[in-house]
XYZ file of C-alpha atoms in Angstrom:
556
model
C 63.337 21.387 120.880
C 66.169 21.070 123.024
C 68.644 24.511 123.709
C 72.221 23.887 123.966
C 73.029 26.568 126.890
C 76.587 26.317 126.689
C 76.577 27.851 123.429
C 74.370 30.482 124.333
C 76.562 31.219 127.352
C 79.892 30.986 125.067
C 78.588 33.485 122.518
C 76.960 35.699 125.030
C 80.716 35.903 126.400
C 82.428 36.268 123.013
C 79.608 39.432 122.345
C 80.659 41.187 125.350
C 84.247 40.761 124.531
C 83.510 42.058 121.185
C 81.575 44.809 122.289
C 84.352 45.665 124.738
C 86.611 45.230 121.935
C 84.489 47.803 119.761
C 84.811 50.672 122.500
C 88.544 49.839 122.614
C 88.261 51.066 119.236
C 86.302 53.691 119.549
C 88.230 55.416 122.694
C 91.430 54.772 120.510
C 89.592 56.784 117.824
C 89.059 59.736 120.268
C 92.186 59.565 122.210
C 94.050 60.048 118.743
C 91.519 62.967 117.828
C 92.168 64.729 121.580
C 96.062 63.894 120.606
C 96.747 65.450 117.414
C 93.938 67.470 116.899
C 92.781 66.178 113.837
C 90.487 63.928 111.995
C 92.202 61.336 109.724
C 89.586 59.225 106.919
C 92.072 56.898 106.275
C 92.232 56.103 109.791
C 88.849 56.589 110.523
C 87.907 54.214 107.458
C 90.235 51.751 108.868
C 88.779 51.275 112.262
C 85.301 51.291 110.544
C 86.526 48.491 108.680
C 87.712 46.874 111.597
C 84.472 47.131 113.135
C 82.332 45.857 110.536
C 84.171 42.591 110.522
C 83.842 42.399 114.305
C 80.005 42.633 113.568
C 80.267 40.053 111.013
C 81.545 37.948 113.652
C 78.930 38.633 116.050
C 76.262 37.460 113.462
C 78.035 34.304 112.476
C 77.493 30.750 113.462
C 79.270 29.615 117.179
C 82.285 27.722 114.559
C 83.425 30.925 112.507
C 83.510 32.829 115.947
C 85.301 30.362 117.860
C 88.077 29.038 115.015
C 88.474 33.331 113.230
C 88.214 35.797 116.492
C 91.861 34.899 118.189
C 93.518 34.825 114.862
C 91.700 38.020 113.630
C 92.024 40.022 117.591
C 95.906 39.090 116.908
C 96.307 40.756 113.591
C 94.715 44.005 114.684
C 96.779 43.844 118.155
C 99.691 42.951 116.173
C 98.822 46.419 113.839
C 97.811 48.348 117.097
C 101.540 47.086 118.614
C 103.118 48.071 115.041
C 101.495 51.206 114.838
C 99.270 52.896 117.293
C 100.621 55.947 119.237
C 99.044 54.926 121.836
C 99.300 50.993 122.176
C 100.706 51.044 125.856
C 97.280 52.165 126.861
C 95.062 49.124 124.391
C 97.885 46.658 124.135
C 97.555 45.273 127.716
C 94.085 44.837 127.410
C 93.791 43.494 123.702
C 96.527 40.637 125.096
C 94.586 39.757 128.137
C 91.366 39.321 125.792
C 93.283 37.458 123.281
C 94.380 34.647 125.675
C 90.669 34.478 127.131
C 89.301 33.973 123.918
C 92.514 31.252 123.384
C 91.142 29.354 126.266
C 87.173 29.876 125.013
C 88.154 28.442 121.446
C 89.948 25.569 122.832
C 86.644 24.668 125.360
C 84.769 25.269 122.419
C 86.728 23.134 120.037
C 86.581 20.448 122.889
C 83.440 21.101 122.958
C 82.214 20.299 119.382
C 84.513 18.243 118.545
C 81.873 14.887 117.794
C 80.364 17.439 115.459
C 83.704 18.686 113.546
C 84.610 14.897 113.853
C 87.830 15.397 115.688
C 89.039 12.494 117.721
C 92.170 13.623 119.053
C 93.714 17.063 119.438
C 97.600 15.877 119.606
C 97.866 16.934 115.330
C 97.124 20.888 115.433
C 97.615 20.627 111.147
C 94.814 17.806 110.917
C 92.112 19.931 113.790
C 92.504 22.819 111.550
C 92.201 21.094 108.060
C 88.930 19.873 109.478
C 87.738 22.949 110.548
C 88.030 24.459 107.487
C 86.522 21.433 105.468
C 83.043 21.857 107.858
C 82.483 25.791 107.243
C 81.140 26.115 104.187
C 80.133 29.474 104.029
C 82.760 31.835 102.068
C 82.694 34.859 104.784
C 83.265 32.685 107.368
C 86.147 31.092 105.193
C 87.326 34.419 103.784
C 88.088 35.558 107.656
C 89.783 32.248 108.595
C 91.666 32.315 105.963
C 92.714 36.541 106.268
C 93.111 36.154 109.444
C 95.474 33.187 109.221
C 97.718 35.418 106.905
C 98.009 37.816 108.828
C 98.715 35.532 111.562
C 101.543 33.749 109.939
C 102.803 37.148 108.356
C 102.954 39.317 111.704
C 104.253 36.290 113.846
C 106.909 35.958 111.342
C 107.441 40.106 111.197
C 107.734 39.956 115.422
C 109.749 37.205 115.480
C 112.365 38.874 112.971
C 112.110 42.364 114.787
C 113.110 40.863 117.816
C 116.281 39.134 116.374
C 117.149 41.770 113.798
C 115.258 44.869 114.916
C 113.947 44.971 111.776
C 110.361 44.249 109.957
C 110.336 42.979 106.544
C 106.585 41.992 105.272
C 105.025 45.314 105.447
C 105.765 46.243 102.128
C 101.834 47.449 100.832
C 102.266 45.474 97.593
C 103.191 42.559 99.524
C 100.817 42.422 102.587
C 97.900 42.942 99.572
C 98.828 40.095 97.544
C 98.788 37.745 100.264
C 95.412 39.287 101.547
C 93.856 39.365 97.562
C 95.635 35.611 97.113
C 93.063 34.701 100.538
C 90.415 35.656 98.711
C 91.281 34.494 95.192
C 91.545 30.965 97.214
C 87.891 31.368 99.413
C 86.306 31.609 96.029
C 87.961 29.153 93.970
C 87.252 26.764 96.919
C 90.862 25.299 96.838
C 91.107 24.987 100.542
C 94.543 22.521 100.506
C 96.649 25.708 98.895
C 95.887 27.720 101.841
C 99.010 27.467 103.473
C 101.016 27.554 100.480
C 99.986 30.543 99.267
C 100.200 31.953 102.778
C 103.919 31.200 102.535
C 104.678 31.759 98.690
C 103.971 35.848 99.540
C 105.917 35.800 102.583
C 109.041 34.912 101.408
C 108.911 36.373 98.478
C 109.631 39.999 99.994
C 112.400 38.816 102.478
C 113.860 37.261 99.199
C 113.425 41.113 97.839
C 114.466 42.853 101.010
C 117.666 40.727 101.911
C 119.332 41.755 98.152
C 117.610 45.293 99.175
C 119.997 48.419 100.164
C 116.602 49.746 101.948
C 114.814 47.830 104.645
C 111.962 49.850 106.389
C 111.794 49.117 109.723
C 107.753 48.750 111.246
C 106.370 52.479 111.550
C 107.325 53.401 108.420
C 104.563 52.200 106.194
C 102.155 53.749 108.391
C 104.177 57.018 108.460
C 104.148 57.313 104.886
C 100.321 56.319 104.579
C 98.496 57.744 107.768
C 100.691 60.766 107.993
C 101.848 59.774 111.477
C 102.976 62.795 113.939
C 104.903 61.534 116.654
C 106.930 58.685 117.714
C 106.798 57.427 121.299
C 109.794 57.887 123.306
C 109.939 54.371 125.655
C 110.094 54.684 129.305
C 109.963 59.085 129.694
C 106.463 60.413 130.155
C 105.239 63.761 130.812
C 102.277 64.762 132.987
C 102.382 61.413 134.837
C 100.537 59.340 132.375
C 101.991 60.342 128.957
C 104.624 59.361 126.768
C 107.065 61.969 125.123
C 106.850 62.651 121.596
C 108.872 63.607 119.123
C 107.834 65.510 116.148
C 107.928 63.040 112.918
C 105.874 65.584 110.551
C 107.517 69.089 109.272
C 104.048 70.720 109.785
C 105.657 71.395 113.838
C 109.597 71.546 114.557
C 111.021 68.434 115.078
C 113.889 70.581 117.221
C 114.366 70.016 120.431
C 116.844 71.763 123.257
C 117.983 70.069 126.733
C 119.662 71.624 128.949
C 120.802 70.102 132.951
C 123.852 70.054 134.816
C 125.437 66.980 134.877
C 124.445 63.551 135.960
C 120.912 64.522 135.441
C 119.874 62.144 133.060
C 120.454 64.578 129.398
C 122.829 61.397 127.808
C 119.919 58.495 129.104
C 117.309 60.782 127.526
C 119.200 61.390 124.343
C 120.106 57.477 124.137
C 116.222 56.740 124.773
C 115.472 59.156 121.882
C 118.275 57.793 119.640
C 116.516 54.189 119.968
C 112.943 54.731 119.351
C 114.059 56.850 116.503
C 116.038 54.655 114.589
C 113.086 51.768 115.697
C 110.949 54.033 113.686
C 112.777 54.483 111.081
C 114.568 57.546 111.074
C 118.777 57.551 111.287
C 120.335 59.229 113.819
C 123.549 60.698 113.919
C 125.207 61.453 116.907
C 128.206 63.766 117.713
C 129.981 61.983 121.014
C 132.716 63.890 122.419
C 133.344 61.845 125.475
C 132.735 58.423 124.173
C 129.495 57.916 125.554
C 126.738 56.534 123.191
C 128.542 53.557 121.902
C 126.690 50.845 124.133
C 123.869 52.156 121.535
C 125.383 49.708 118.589
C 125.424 52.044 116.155
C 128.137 52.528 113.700
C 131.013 54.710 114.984
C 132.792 56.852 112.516
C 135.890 58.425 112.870
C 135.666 62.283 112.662
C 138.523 62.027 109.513
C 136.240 60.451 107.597
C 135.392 63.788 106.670
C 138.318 64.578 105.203
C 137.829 63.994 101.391
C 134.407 65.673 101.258
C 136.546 68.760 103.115
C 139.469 68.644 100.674
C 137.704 68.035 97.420
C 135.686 71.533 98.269
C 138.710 73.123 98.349
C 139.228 72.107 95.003
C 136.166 72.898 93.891
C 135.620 76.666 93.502
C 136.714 79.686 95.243
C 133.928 80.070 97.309
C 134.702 77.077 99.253
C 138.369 77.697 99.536
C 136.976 80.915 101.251
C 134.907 79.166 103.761
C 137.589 77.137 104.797
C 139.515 80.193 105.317
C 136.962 81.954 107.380
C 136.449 78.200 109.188
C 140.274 78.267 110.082
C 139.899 81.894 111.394
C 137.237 81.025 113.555
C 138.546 77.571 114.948
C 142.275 79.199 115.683
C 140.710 82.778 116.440
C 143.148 83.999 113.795
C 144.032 88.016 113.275
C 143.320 89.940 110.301
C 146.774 90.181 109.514
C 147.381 86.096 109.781
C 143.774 85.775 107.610
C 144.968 87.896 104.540
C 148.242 85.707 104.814
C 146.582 82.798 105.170
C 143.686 83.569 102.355
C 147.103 85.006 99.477
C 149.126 81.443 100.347
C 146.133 78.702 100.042
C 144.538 80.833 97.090
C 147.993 80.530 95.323
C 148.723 76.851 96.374
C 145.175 75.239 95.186
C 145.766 77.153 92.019
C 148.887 75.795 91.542
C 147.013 72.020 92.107
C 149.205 71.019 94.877
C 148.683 68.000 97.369
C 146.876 69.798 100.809
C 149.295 67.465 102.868
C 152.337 68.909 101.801
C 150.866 72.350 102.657
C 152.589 72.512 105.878
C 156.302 72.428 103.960
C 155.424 74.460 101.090
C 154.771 77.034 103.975
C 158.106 76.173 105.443
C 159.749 77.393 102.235
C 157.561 79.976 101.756
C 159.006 81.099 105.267
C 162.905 80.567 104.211
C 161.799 82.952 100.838
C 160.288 85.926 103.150
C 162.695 88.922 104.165
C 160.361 90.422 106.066
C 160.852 89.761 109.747
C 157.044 90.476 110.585
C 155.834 88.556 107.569
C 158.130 85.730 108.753
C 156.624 85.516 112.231
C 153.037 85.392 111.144
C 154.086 82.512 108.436
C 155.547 80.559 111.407
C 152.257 80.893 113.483
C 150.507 79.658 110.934
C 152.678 77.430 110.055
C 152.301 76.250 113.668
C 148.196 75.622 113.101
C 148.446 74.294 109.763
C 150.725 71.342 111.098
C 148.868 70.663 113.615
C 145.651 70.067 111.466
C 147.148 68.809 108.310
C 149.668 66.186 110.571
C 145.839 64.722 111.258
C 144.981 63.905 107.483
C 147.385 61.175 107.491
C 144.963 59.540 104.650
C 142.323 61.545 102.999
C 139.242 59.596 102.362
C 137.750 59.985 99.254
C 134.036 59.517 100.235
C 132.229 59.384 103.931
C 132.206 55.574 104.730
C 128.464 55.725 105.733
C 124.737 55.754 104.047
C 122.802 58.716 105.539
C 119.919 56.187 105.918
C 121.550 54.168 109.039
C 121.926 55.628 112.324
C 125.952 56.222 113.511
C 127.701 58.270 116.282
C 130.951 60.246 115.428
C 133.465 59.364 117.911
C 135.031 62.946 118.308
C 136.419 61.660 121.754
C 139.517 60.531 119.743
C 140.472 63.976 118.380
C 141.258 64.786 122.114
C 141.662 67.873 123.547
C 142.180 69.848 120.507
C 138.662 72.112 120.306
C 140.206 73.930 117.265
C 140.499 70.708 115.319
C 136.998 69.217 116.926
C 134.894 72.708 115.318
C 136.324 72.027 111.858
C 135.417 68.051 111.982
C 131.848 69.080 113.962
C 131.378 71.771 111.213
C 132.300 69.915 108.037
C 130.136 66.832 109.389
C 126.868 68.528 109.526
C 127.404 70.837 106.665
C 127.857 67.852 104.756
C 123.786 66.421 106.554
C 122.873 69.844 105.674
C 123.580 69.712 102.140
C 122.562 66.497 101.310
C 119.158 67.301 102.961
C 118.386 70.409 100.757
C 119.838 68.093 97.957
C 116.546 65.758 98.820
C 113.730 68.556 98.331
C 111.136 69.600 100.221
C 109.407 67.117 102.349
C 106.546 66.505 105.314
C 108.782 64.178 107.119
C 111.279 63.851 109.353
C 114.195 61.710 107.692
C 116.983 62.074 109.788
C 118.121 63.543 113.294
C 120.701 65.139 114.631
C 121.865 64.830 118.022
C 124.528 66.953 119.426
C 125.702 66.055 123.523
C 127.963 68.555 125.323
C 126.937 70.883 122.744
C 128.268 73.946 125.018
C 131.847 72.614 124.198
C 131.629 73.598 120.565
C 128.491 75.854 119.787
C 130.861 78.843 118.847
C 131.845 80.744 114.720
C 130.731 78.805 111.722
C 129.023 76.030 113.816
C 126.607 78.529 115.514
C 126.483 80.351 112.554
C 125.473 76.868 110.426
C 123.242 75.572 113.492
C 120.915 78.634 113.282
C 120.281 77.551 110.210
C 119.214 74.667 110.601
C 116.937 75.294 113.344
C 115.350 77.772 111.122
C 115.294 75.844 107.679
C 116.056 72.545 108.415
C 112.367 71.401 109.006
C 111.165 71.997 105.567
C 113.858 69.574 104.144
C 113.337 66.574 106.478
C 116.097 67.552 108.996
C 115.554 68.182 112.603
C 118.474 68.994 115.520
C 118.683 67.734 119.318
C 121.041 69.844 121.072
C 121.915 68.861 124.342
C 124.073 70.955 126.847
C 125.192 72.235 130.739
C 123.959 75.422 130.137
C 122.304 78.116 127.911
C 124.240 80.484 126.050
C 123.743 83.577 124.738
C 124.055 82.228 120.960
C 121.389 79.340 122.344
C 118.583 81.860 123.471
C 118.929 82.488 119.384
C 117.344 79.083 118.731
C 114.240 79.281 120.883
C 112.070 80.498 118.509
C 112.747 77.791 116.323
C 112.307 74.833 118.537
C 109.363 72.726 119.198
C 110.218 71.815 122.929
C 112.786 72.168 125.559
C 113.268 69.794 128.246
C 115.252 71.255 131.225
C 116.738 68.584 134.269
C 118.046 69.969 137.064
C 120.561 73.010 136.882
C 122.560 75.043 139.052
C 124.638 77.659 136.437
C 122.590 80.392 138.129
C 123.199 82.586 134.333
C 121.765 79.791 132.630
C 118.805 79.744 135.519
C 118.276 83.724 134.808
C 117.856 83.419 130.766
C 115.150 80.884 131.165
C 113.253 83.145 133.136
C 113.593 85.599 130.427
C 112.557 82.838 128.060
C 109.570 81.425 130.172
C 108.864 84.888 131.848
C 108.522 82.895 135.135
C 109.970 83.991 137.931
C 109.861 80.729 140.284
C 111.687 78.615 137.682
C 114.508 78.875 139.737
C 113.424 77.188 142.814
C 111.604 74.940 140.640
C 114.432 73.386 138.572
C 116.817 73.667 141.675
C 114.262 70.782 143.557
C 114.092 68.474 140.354
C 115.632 64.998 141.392
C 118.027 62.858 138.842
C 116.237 61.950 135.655
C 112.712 64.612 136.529
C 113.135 67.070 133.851
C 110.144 69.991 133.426
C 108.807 69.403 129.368
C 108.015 72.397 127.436
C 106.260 72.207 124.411
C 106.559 75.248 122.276
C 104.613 74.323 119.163
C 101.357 75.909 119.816
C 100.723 77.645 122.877
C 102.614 76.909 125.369
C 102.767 74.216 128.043
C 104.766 73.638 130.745
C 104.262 69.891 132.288
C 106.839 67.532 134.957
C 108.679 64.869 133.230
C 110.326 61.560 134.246
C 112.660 58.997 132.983
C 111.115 55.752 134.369
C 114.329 53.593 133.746
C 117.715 53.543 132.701
């Protein structure tokens, strides 16, 4: 009996790479254990399952191996690249071992191709139909024919993410029918439907999801099903060899503070964060006071928009009349004697149902009716600040123009140099975020971030006051906060206990240098931060116990 060595050599080769393949697996297992911590069955079941078909493989004839493995090592490299948390470490590797077993199946194809009756390899559709006609045996067919699905469905998903950023067949319902539809076919033997019904489910959700006011981007189903922690931050790693993270689930604070004098890198960081975000899934919202972040695409708002939410709570009840009042004091730095004027003429006037715009001349006559010299001058100062911020709301908008599922940046550069009218905007902005997140409920992800640049410029009154917060509450309802400034103030140091991690690039503000020794109760900080080079930044994770490590933007 004659041996045909070239198969044994072929599938002697494919083994190793399978085995390799299965320890790729099995490290990726481990590395997420060492990671997080934790032991997931879903997960665990999942690789399992992966590795039982890989043995399959192993034990089936040289034909199934040769025509399923490259189409079957895509989908699960296309999954790793959708999903893992740590695919830059596997994904090199699972590529390279793809396009060897490309070039194996192609010998091997060549190879056999008297015995699969192939004459000529110019018509890809009529090689395949062929191969599929000679295996007869349904778990060899039931693999060709999954893993051509999932073929067709993730080259289709890449292809759209990279001219959309956006994945639209990984919808569960959708991704099973097409996978229970494989197998309905193996059975049935109906092998001339295959691509038809490959087809029928895939653009049947991009029908859905086109008409669809939701479109999850590619983490999200596994966020929502494996419980996912972290998303990767592209291009910044910590302790040389690791990516930074960003809390995703509200059992750790999703808060983060960074602090560096300028030019260090804080805005390329905070864009960097802002984009594998939103990539994942999660909107982003952005407070830009000099105009920086709008090379990010996102959609810009103007800070008015927030003008009808602000005026209809006037309206509403006395206690937000009040905090308006006390939001006025604090923006203009008002005096008691101005505040009780202030809180007697807009109590009287939103009784009375009047338009907020005219405010400014119904104080002008209130002026003309005063006798009272001192009463007089305090009318005209306010009159003075109420101009100046009611001359803004040219056009009060009835609603914010914007979804609070879709990242934008508020483009508070156009207020100008007014800070006074900038801390009402700021302030009204996220108190609006904050409400509508306690509105949600209780969840155990992140769905939104806030990212505040330059914070230093307007972390002062009611802001500070609504921050804190936040930092402390916000978690529980899906919310976390980046705030990025120069330096650490006094109200700042408030927020440490709060945050998950602070990332700190160079600084020089010796004050801000001496309450981060107090913080870290190090000593040699100082020298430390005063060596770090433009875009090095020292990461410190305060979730658990705590870790200092050196950080690095790779690129801008």
């Amino acid at each position: 009996m004659r041996i045909d060595t070239s198969q044994i050599y072929i599938k002697l080769l494919l083994l190793i790479l399978i085995l390799i393949f299965i320890s790729q697996q099995i490290m990726y297992i481990l590395v997420y254990i060492k990671i997080y911590n934790a032991y997931d069955k879903i997960f665990f079941i999942s690789a399992v399952f992966i590795m039982i078909a890989l043995f399959i493989l192993m034990i089936s004839p040289i034909e199934v191996i040769l025509t399923s493995l490259p189409m079957f090592l895509y989908s699960v490299s296309y999954l790793i690249y959708l999903y893992a948390h740590v695919a830059n470490i596997l994904y090199t590797d699972i590529l390279s071992t793809i396009f060897l077993l490309m070039i194996i199946s192609i010998y091997g194809l060549y190879r056999f191709r008297r015995k699969l009756k192939i004459r000529s390899f110019s018509n890809i559709f009529v090689v395949l139909s062929r191969i599929f006609y000679y295996i007869k045996d349904e778990p060899g067919h039931l693999l060709i024919t999954e893993g051509l699905i999932l073929l067709l469905l993730s080259s289709a998903d890449i292809l759209l993410n990279y001219i959309t950023g956006k994945i639209f067949f990984t919808k569960p319902e959708n991704l099973l029918g097409a996978l229970i539809d494989g197998i309905f076919i193996t059975f049935i033997r109906n092998r001339k439907i295959i691509f038809t019904s490959v087809f029928s489910w895939s653009f049947t959700p991009l029908l859905y999801y086109v008409s669809s006011t939701h479109i999850h981007t590619r983490p999200r189903l596994y966020r929502e099903i494996f419980k996912e922690k972290s998303v990767v931050i592209d291009d910044v790693v910590v302790d040389k060899q690791a990516n930074l993270m960003i809390n995703v689930s509200t059992d750790l604070s999703p808060h983060m503070l960074v602090i560096g004098s300028t030019g260090t890198g804080k805005t390329v960081l905070s864009k960097k964060i802002s984009r594998s975000l939103v990539k994942n899934n999660i909107p982003v919202i952005i407070f830009d006071l000099h105009n920086e972040y709008k090379d990010l695409g996102f959609k810009r708002l103007d800070p008015r928009d927030i003008t009808g939410i602000m005026i209809n709570d006037i309206y509403s009840n006395r206690d937000s009349l009040n905090e308006f009042i006390d939001v006025i004091r604090a923006s203009f730095k008002l005096g008691a004697l101005q505040t009780a004027y202030l809180q007697d003429l807009l109590t009287r006037y939103v009784e009375e149902r009047r338009s907020i715009q005219k405010l400014p001349e119904y104080l002008e006559e209130e002026i003309k009716r005063q006798e009272d010299p001192e009463a007089q001058r305090v009318l005209r100062s306010l009159h003075m600040y109420l101009k100046l911020l009611f001359s803004e709301i040219s056009e009060i908008k009835s609603d914010v123009s914007w979804r609070l599922d879709e990242p934008v940046t508020i483009d508070l550069s156009s207020v100008g140099r007014n800070n006074f009218l900038t801390d009402i905007y700021v302030y009204y902005f996220i108190r609006y975020i904050w409400r509508s997140a306690r509105e949600r409920g209780f969840t155990r992800n992140l769905n939104q971030m806030i990212i505040i640049d330059e914070a230093h410029n307007i972390l002062r009154g009611k802001i500070h006051e609504l921050l804190s917060t936040i930092f402390r509450e916000g978690r529980k309802f899906g919310l976390g906060l980046i705030v990025i400034s120069q330096q650490i103030s006094d109200e700042m140091s408030e927020y440490i206990n709060n945050i998950g991690k602070i990332i700190i690039f160079r600084i020089v503000d010796m004050k801000t240098i001496e309450i981060l020794q107090k913080i870290l109760d190090d000593e040699n900080i100082s020298r430390d931060l005063l060596r770090l080079r433009e875009l090095e930044f020292y990461y410190i994770d305060l979730t658990g116990e705590r870790q200092i490590f050196r950080g690095k933007i790779l690129r801008i």
